[in-house]
Amino acid sequence: MKLSISNEFEDLNFALSIFDPNLEIVSCEEGIILEINEKFEGLDSVFKKLTEIYNFNKSLKDFKRIRKTQEIEPIIHSFFTLISFYYQYKKLLIISNLKQINFLKGVSDLFNLDYLFFYLLNIQVGLIKEVEEVEGSDNLFLEKVDFGNTLQIVSGVRQLISKEDFVGHKFLFITNIKPSKVMGIPSNGMILCGKEDDKIVPIKVKDDIPIGTRLLLEKGNNINENLINVIDLKKSFFKNLFDKLEVKNGFIEFEGLKGVLKGELYESELKNGIIS
């Protein structure tokens, strides 16, 4: 059984890929087509057949209503719960509003979707263009970092790395955190450091990885990866997400899934440790 589906039905794609991981889903230019022994085209025809196959507990009319109203469904093992989750999760990506977080966490626990919250973190490859020592501090560097656009970032890594090993090299940063001030200096991101025993190092990236590349997971979220909004790491939910990042056997992991840069697993110089 194969389902060809366009971006118009991203919600259907998202829900079905979780509801039936064995269903073959491919992209198409427009519309929706289901192929079994025969071909079904258009939402009405396809949904009717899917209802027969999966014994959906609600109708096409309900599906269209939920799409329109984005209402909250009960937290049960249901396709329609996943449709509701899709809209609330997408809203979380876009506006970082935690209003429906209990619903989202409940559904993610039911369907093992905790890894999806990783995509609230915009972790990117940045090239260090300039570095200055912050006057009055033994620990701080002030950096100009190129992500395709240049951001000013203050990092407490002066005792961890020399200017010579810093400038002209690429590292991982989280770039969608709420801007802050460090010793009165505006900072618009945070470098990622790994800690293994007593060793702490900024997480370096190979030179051939393009600037601005986003760290993804080996398992995606079937939603446009460019849906990013500012998050506040002072809020416990977002801080707890960040704290789930770790290095295991040389790989960055989140909820047991490895980090990927440009389609390849990212390998760290650290073997095991935490990320901060």
XYZ file of C-alpha atoms in Angstrom:
276
model
C 0.000 0.000 0.000
C 1.411 3.379 -1.042
C 0.146 6.861 -0.259
C 1.252 9.745 -2.481
C 0.610 13.001 -0.705
C 1.233 16.697 -1.341
C 2.102 19.467 1.115
C -1.589 20.378 1.211
C -2.103 17.313 3.413
C 0.921 17.667 5.703
C -1.321 16.963 8.701
C -2.470 13.661 7.193
C 1.125 12.726 6.362
C 2.261 13.509 9.902
C -0.532 11.545 11.606
C -0.436 8.490 9.330
C 3.364 8.173 9.506
C 2.987 7.744 13.281
C -0.286 5.795 13.292
C 1.073 3.251 10.784
C 4.892 3.361 10.520
C 4.763 0.607 7.875
C 2.682 2.657 5.444
C 4.728 3.771 2.440
C 4.278 7.537 2.095
C 5.824 9.487 -0.776
C 5.624 13.133 -1.823
C 3.763 14.313 -4.889
C 3.188 17.686 -6.525
C -0.504 17.998 -5.698
C -3.453 16.101 -4.295
C -3.502 12.718 -2.605
C -3.482 9.202 -4.116
C -3.773 5.831 -2.381
C -2.630 2.740 -4.276
C -3.476 -0.762 -3.090
C -4.852 -3.152 -5.694
C -6.566 -0.172 -7.260
C -6.059 3.578 -7.181
C -8.036 6.029 -5.041
C -7.670 9.735 -5.790
C -8.811 12.816 -3.870
C -9.379 13.309 -0.156
C -12.931 11.930 -0.032
C -12.080 8.704 -1.842
C -8.777 8.160 -0.031
C -10.188 8.909 3.417
C -13.099 6.534 2.880
C -10.668 3.729 2.027
C -8.367 4.566 4.947
C -11.380 4.428 7.273
C -12.140 0.902 6.020
C -8.530 -0.177 6.532
C -7.880 1.402 9.931
C -11.420 1.467 11.320
C -11.201 5.161 12.214
C -13.512 6.113 15.071
C -14.631 9.340 13.379
C -15.654 10.519 9.925
C -14.237 12.638 7.128
C -16.542 15.398 8.338
C -14.867 15.230 11.755
C -11.431 15.331 10.119
C -12.327 18.460 8.153
C -13.745 20.077 11.287
C -10.623 19.377 13.334
C -8.486 20.790 10.513
C -10.561 23.967 10.604
C -11.023 24.444 14.352
C -7.755 22.833 15.555
C -9.711 21.562 18.549
C -8.226 19.355 21.249
C -9.082 15.654 21.002
C -9.047 13.175 23.910
C -5.651 11.592 24.635
C -6.342 8.124 23.240
C -4.661 5.889 20.669
C -6.505 7.486 17.772
C -5.654 8.914 14.355
C -7.736 11.974 15.217
C -5.739 12.551 18.404
C -2.633 12.695 16.208
C -4.290 15.217 13.882
C -5.060 17.379 16.906
C -1.493 16.879 18.162
C -0.134 17.991 14.766
C -1.839 21.378 14.966
C -0.895 22.022 18.596
C 2.704 20.880 17.999
C 3.006 23.091 14.923
C 1.638 26.014 16.932
C 4.273 25.313 19.601
C 7.008 25.411 16.947
C 5.737 28.703 15.553
C 4.936 30.705 18.684
C 6.544 28.725 21.573
C 3.277 28.914 23.519
C 3.117 26.314 26.295
C -0.656 26.609 26.810
C -1.366 23.085 25.501
C 1.833 21.470 26.742
C 0.018 18.972 28.990
C -1.961 17.706 25.989
C 1.198 17.537 23.873
C 3.150 15.689 26.564
C 0.261 13.291 27.135
C 0.055 12.369 23.454
C 3.837 12.189 23.094
C 3.986 9.743 26.026
C 1.226 7.618 24.464
C 2.860 7.453 21.016
C 6.549 7.735 22.072
C 6.975 11.130 20.409
C 9.159 12.921 22.966
C 11.917 13.269 20.347
C 9.705 15.732 18.438
C 10.337 18.388 21.088
C 13.996 18.471 19.991
C 12.870 20.521 16.990
C 12.061 23.422 19.301
C 15.848 23.860 19.602
C 17.532 25.578 16.666
C 21.083 24.228 16.878
C 23.245 25.468 14.016
C 26.785 25.422 12.681
C 28.478 28.800 13.112
C 31.864 30.040 11.901
C 33.823 32.187 14.360
C 34.802 35.337 12.447
C 36.102 37.565 15.248
C 36.901 37.146 18.937
C 37.572 39.742 21.618
C 38.367 39.269 25.282
C 35.697 40.812 27.491
C 37.271 43.433 29.705
C 36.852 42.736 33.394
C 36.367 38.981 32.923
C 38.797 36.070 32.871
C 36.255 33.710 31.302
C 34.361 35.555 28.576
C 34.914 35.915 24.846
C 32.849 38.240 22.657
C 32.405 36.604 19.242
C 31.076 37.526 15.834
C 29.649 34.277 14.467
C 28.588 33.686 10.868
C 25.488 31.532 10.329
C 24.724 33.047 6.925
C 23.881 36.114 8.973
C 26.233 37.382 11.676
C 25.292 37.178 15.356
C 27.080 38.581 18.381
C 27.488 35.948 21.089
C 29.178 36.086 24.486
C 30.649 32.748 25.611
C 32.351 31.669 28.826
C 34.999 29.597 27.029
C 38.115 31.744 27.437
C 39.716 29.198 29.774
C 38.735 26.315 27.470
C 40.079 27.367 24.081
C 42.607 29.847 22.701
C 41.737 32.596 20.244
C 43.889 30.845 17.644
C 41.926 27.603 17.964
C 38.632 29.502 17.982
C 38.781 32.005 15.107
C 38.179 30.522 11.662
C 36.671 27.310 12.999
C 33.097 26.018 13.166
C 31.146 25.108 16.280
C 27.581 24.279 17.305
C 25.386 27.029 18.760
C 21.765 27.281 19.823
C 20.504 30.391 18.054
C 16.815 30.700 18.902
C 17.107 31.451 22.604
C 15.869 34.705 24.061
C 18.547 37.426 23.684
C 20.350 38.223 26.918
C 23.030 40.499 28.307
C 26.266 39.215 29.829
C 28.114 41.882 31.814
C 25.945 44.372 29.968
C 26.908 43.017 26.524
C 24.076 41.783 24.238
C 24.330 38.093 23.337
C 22.142 36.367 20.741
C 22.909 32.697 21.157
C 24.940 30.161 23.093
C 27.809 27.891 22.128
C 27.386 24.193 22.955
C 30.061 22.618 25.136
C 30.538 18.985 26.000
C 31.711 17.799 29.415
C 33.340 14.411 29.957
C 34.701 13.876 33.467
C 36.794 17.023 34.082
C 37.213 17.823 30.387
C 35.019 20.593 28.932
C 35.304 21.546 25.255
C 33.273 23.639 22.800
C 31.624 21.275 20.321
C 33.536 21.646 17.069
C 32.256 20.870 13.566
C 34.184 19.752 10.485
C 35.156 22.485 8.029
C 33.171 20.938 5.164
C 29.801 21.388 6.923
C 28.181 24.604 5.573
C 27.561 27.484 7.958
C 23.969 27.709 9.120
C 23.436 23.935 8.843
C 20.897 22.832 11.418
C 21.463 19.840 13.673
C 18.584 17.427 13.096
C 17.834 13.961 14.425
C 18.079 10.724 12.478
C 14.297 10.645 12.846
C 12.549 13.747 11.493
C 9.230 15.348 12.355
C 7.602 15.452 8.869
C 7.048 19.179 9.332
C 8.836 22.080 7.675
C 12.112 22.300 9.612
C 12.194 26.088 9.185
C 9.353 26.576 11.678
C 11.406 28.163 14.450
C 10.619 30.660 17.168
C 12.450 32.166 20.133
C 12.472 30.058 23.305
C 13.282 31.076 26.867
C 15.740 28.686 28.533
C 14.739 30.131 31.896
C 11.409 28.305 31.507
C 11.731 24.821 32.944
C 10.161 23.042 29.957
C 12.711 24.430 27.484
C 15.604 24.076 29.953
C 14.704 20.413 30.500
C 14.686 19.871 26.729
C 18.156 21.324 26.388
C 19.399 19.222 29.314
C 18.378 16.041 27.453
C 21.194 16.613 24.961
C 24.145 14.325 25.638
C 27.127 12.628 24.032
C 27.008 8.821 23.892
C 29.681 6.695 22.245
C 30.903 9.740 20.324
C 27.502 10.877 19.036
C 25.215 13.704 20.125
C 21.902 12.188 21.210
C 18.440 13.343 22.265
C 15.971 10.789 23.625
C 18.183 8.009 22.228
C 18.259 9.411 18.676
C 21.525 10.570 17.129
C 22.159 14.059 15.784
C 22.634 14.561 12.047
C 24.377 17.306 10.041
C 23.764 17.380 6.271
C 22.462 13.818 6.327
C 25.445 12.378 8.222
C 25.670 11.396 11.877
C 27.649 13.990 13.817
C 30.690 12.498 15.589
C 32.123 14.315 18.599
C 35.684 14.298 19.898
C 34.146 13.380 23.256
C 33.036 9.808 23.843
C 30.473 10.258 26.589
C 29.259 13.258 28.523
C 26.713 15.985 29.018
C 26.093 19.068 26.880
C 25.752 22.520 28.348
